[in-house]
Amino acid sequence: MDVSEPVAISTGIAQRYATAVFDLAKEGKNLKAVEADVAALEAALADSEDLRNLINSPIYSRDEQGASITAVAKKMKLSSTVANTLGLMAQKRRLFVLPQFVAALRALIAEDKGEVTAQVTAAKSMTKAQQDKLAKALKATIGKDVNINLAVDESLIGGLVVQVGSRMIDTSIRAKLNALQNSMKEVG
């Protein structure tokens, strides 16, 4: 069995929900509200272990998940489009795809705005000014506005790993050391 199969299924489910929400939001001219909901949900998923447990735990019934996610949506003041979708996902036992749903919806909104997201991994945290400078440099190369999604990985030692779509630029010290080690193996 292919190990990536469950991931592909989850992504497919999430993509269908995201496309439906995006189309409804665009049609109803409330894309800005949905964009704010996406940011709020991303932050909530990152910060709340309780929310992650709720969407992933099989011990909660459909009704418990539905009531809980409705309460969360109300507390977060999410738009009715997103709140209703979360309720539907709970009733269909699909809340486990919430992270993929949020990512897919963010991608659809960014594409609509002519933006791309760059996954940037740095050896240490970057200031807002450094991120803006990087975004500007990437925009000059790609030709679209670039949103930076920053992660920190100290094992890089120094430098950056930037991924935009299928393009990857690795300027990390770790990568350079690995390349040097490989070339030394070939010589010796």
Short mmCIF file of C-alpha atoms in Angstrom, two decimals:
data_model
loop_
_atom_site.label_atom_id
_atom_site.label_comp_id
_atom_site.label_asym_id
_atom_site.label_seq_id
_atom_site.Cartn_x
_atom_site.Cartn_y
_atom_site.Cartn_z
CA MET A 1 0.00 0.00 0.00
CA ASP A 2 1.21 3.50 -0.85
CA VAL A 3 1.84 5.44 2.36
CA SER A 4 0.98 8.78 0.73
CA GLU A 5 -2.53 7.56 -0.15
CA PRO A 6 -4.26 8.81 3.06
CA VAL A 7 -2.58 12.20 2.61
CA ALA A 8 -3.80 12.39 -0.99
CA ILE A 9 -7.33 11.51 0.11
CA SER A 10 -7.27 14.13 2.89
CA THR A 11 -5.94 16.75 0.49
CA GLY A 12 -8.62 15.89 -2.06
CA ILE A 13 -11.40 16.21 0.53
CA ALA A 14 -9.97 19.48 1.82
CA GLN A 15 -9.59 20.85 -1.71
CA ARG A 16 -13.27 20.20 -2.49
CA TYR A 17 -14.44 22.01 0.67
CA ALA A 18 -11.99 24.87 0.05
CA THR A 19 -13.12 25.29 -3.56
CA ALA A 20 -16.77 25.38 -2.48
CA VAL A 21 -16.11 27.98 0.25
CA PHE A 22 -13.97 30.05 -2.12
CA ASP A 23 -16.65 30.03 -4.83
CA LEU A 24 -19.38 30.98 -2.31
CA ALA A 25 -17.24 33.76 -0.85
CA LYS A 26 -16.35 35.15 -4.27
CA GLU A 27 -19.97 34.98 -5.39
CA GLY A 28 -21.16 36.66 -2.17
CA LYS A 29 -18.33 39.22 -2.34
CA ASN A 30 -17.08 38.38 1.15
CA LEU A 31 -13.63 37.04 0.25
CA LYS A 32 -12.00 39.48 2.72
CA ALA A 33 -14.01 37.96 5.62
CA VAL A 34 -13.07 34.43 4.57
CA GLU A 35 -9.41 35.49 4.28
CA ALA A 36 -9.57 36.79 7.87
CA ASP A 37 -11.21 33.50 8.93
CA VAL A 38 -8.36 31.54 7.33
CA ALA A 39 -5.77 33.54 9.28
CA ALA A 40 -7.74 33.08 12.52
CA LEU A 41 -8.09 29.33 11.96
CA GLU A 42 -4.38 28.97 11.16
CA ALA A 43 -3.49 30.75 14.38
CA ALA A 44 -5.99 28.70 16.39
CA LEU A 45 -4.67 25.42 14.98
CA ALA A 46 -1.10 26.46 15.80
CA ASP A 47 -1.92 27.68 19.33
CA SER A 48 -4.64 25.35 20.61
CA GLU A 49 -3.88 21.76 21.42
CA ASP A 50 -7.54 21.36 22.44
CA LEU A 51 -8.66 22.33 18.93
CA ARG A 52 -6.19 19.91 17.35
CA ASN A 53 -7.46 17.16 19.68
CA LEU A 54 -11.07 17.97 18.80
CA ILE A 55 -10.51 17.64 15.05
CA ASN A 56 -8.34 14.52 15.27
CA SER A 57 -9.77 12.49 18.14
CA PRO A 58 -12.16 9.67 17.27
CA ILE A 59 -13.65 9.68 20.79
CA TYR A 60 -15.93 12.64 20.06
CA SER A 61 -19.26 11.87 18.39
CA ARG A 62 -20.46 13.78 15.34
CA ASP A 63 -22.80 15.78 17.54
CA GLU A 64 -20.08 16.60 20.09
CA GLN A 65 -17.70 17.69 17.32
CA GLY A 66 -20.45 19.69 15.64
CA ALA A 67 -21.47 21.48 18.84
CA SER A 68 -17.86 22.16 19.78
CA ILE A 69 -16.79 23.48 16.39
CA THR A 70 -19.93 25.65 16.20
CA ALA A 71 -19.06 27.13 19.61
CA VAL A 72 -15.46 27.70 18.47
CA ALA A 73 -16.64 29.37 15.25
CA LYS A 74 -19.03 31.61 17.20
CA LYS A 75 -16.34 32.55 19.73
CA MET A 76 -13.89 33.35 16.89
CA LYS A 77 -16.62 35.34 15.07
CA LEU A 78 -16.05 33.42 11.83
CA SER A 79 -18.14 34.28 8.78
CA SER A 80 -21.29 32.24 8.28
CA THR A 81 -19.82 30.60 5.16
CA VAL A 82 -16.83 29.20 7.05
CA ALA A 83 -18.80 28.45 10.23
CA ASN A 84 -21.44 26.49 8.29
CA THR A 85 -18.72 24.61 6.39
CA LEU A 86 -17.04 23.61 9.67
CA GLY A 87 -20.39 22.38 10.98
CA LEU A 88 -20.92 20.34 7.82
CA MET A 89 -17.40 18.93 8.06
CA ALA A 90 -18.14 17.85 11.65
CA GLN A 91 -21.39 16.14 10.62
CA LYS A 92 -19.55 14.29 7.83
CA ARG A 93 -16.64 13.37 10.20
CA ARG A 94 -14.26 15.40 8.04
CA LEU A 95 -12.83 17.85 10.61
CA PHE A 96 -9.52 15.97 10.50
CA VAL A 97 -8.80 17.69 7.16
CA LEU A 98 -9.09 21.18 8.69
CA PRO A 99 -5.34 22.01 8.36
CA GLN A 100 -5.35 20.96 4.67
CA PHE A 101 -8.65 22.85 4.16
CA VAL A 102 -7.13 26.05 5.58
CA ALA A 103 -4.00 25.66 3.43
CA ALA A 104 -6.04 24.98 0.27
CA LEU A 105 -8.33 27.94 0.94
CA ARG A 106 -5.32 30.21 1.57
CA ALA A 107 -3.80 29.06 -1.75
CA LEU A 108 -7.04 29.76 -3.66
CA ILE A 109 -7.32 33.25 -2.16
CA ALA A 110 -3.66 34.02 -2.87
CA GLU A 111 -3.99 32.81 -6.46
CA ASP A 112 -7.06 35.01 -6.91
CA LYS A 113 -5.07 38.01 -5.64
CA GLY A 114 -2.09 37.16 -7.87
CA GLU A 115 0.09 36.20 -4.91
CA VAL A 116 2.27 33.19 -4.16
CA THR A 117 3.46 31.87 -0.81
CA ALA A 118 7.11 31.15 -0.21
CA GLN A 119 7.94 28.53 2.42
CA VAL A 120 11.08 29.94 4.02
CA THR A 121 13.16 28.00 6.53
CA ALA A 122 15.87 30.03 8.24
CA ALA A 123 18.56 29.14 10.76
CA LYS A 124 17.26 31.89 13.06
CA SER A 125 14.19 34.09 13.20
CA MET A 126 14.01 36.90 10.64
CA THR A 127 12.91 40.46 11.38
CA LYS A 128 9.96 41.99 9.55
CA ALA A 129 12.40 44.16 7.56
CA GLN A 130 14.40 41.09 6.48
CA GLN A 131 11.21 39.28 5.46
CA ASP A 132 10.05 42.32 3.46
CA LYS A 133 13.42 42.55 1.70
CA LEU A 134 13.27 38.84 0.84
CA ALA A 135 9.68 39.18 -0.40
CA LYS A 136 10.74 42.10 -2.60
CA ALA A 137 13.67 40.11 -4.06
CA LEU A 138 11.41 37.11 -4.71
CA LYS A 139 8.78 39.35 -6.35
CA ALA A 140 11.45 40.66 -8.74
CA THR A 141 12.33 37.06 -9.68
CA ILE A 142 8.83 35.57 -9.84
CA GLY A 143 6.79 38.56 -10.94
CA LYS A 144 4.05 38.12 -8.33
CA ASP A 145 3.52 39.39 -4.80
CA VAL A 146 5.05 36.95 -2.32
CA ASN A 147 3.81 36.06 1.15
CA ILE A 148 6.49 34.64 3.44
CA ASN A 149 5.63 31.60 5.58
CA LEU A 150 8.61 31.45 7.95
CA ALA A 151 9.89 28.47 9.92
CA VAL A 152 13.08 28.27 11.98
CA ASP A 153 15.42 25.28 11.85
CA GLU A 154 18.67 25.83 13.74
CA SER A 155 20.21 22.72 12.14
CA LEU A 156 20.67 24.78 8.94
CA ILE A 157 23.53 26.52 10.80
CA GLY A 158 23.07 29.63 8.62
CA GLY A 159 21.37 30.74 5.43
CA LEU A 160 17.90 30.01 4.06
CA VAL A 161 15.89 27.36 2.28
CA VAL A 162 13.22 29.00 0.11
CA GLN A 163 10.51 27.05 -1.68
CA VAL A 164 8.06 28.73 -4.03
CA GLY A 165 5.84 26.23 -5.78
CA SER A 166 8.12 23.57 -7.26
CA ARG A 167 11.23 25.81 -7.12
CA MET A 168 13.63 25.38 -4.23
CA ILE A 169 16.64 27.52 -3.36
CA ASP A 170 18.90 26.15 -0.63
CA THR A 171 21.59 28.59 0.55
CA SER A 172 22.02 26.97 3.96
CA ILE A 173 25.44 26.23 5.43
CA ARG A 174 24.25 22.66 6.09
CA ALA A 175 23.62 22.12 2.36
CA LYS A 176 27.03 23.56 1.47
CA LEU A 177 28.74 21.33 4.04
CA ASN A 178 26.89 18.28 2.68
CA ALA A 179 27.94 19.17 -0.89
CA LEU A 180 31.55 19.59 0.25
CA GLN A 181 31.44 16.25 2.09
CA ASN A 182 30.04 14.52 -1.03
CA SER A 183 32.70 16.02 -3.27
CA MET A 184 35.41 14.92 -0.82
CA LYS A 185 34.00 11.35 -0.91
CA GLU A 186 34.28 11.36 -4.72
CA VAL A 187 37.91 12.47 -4.62
CA GLY A 188 39.05 10.15 -1.84
#
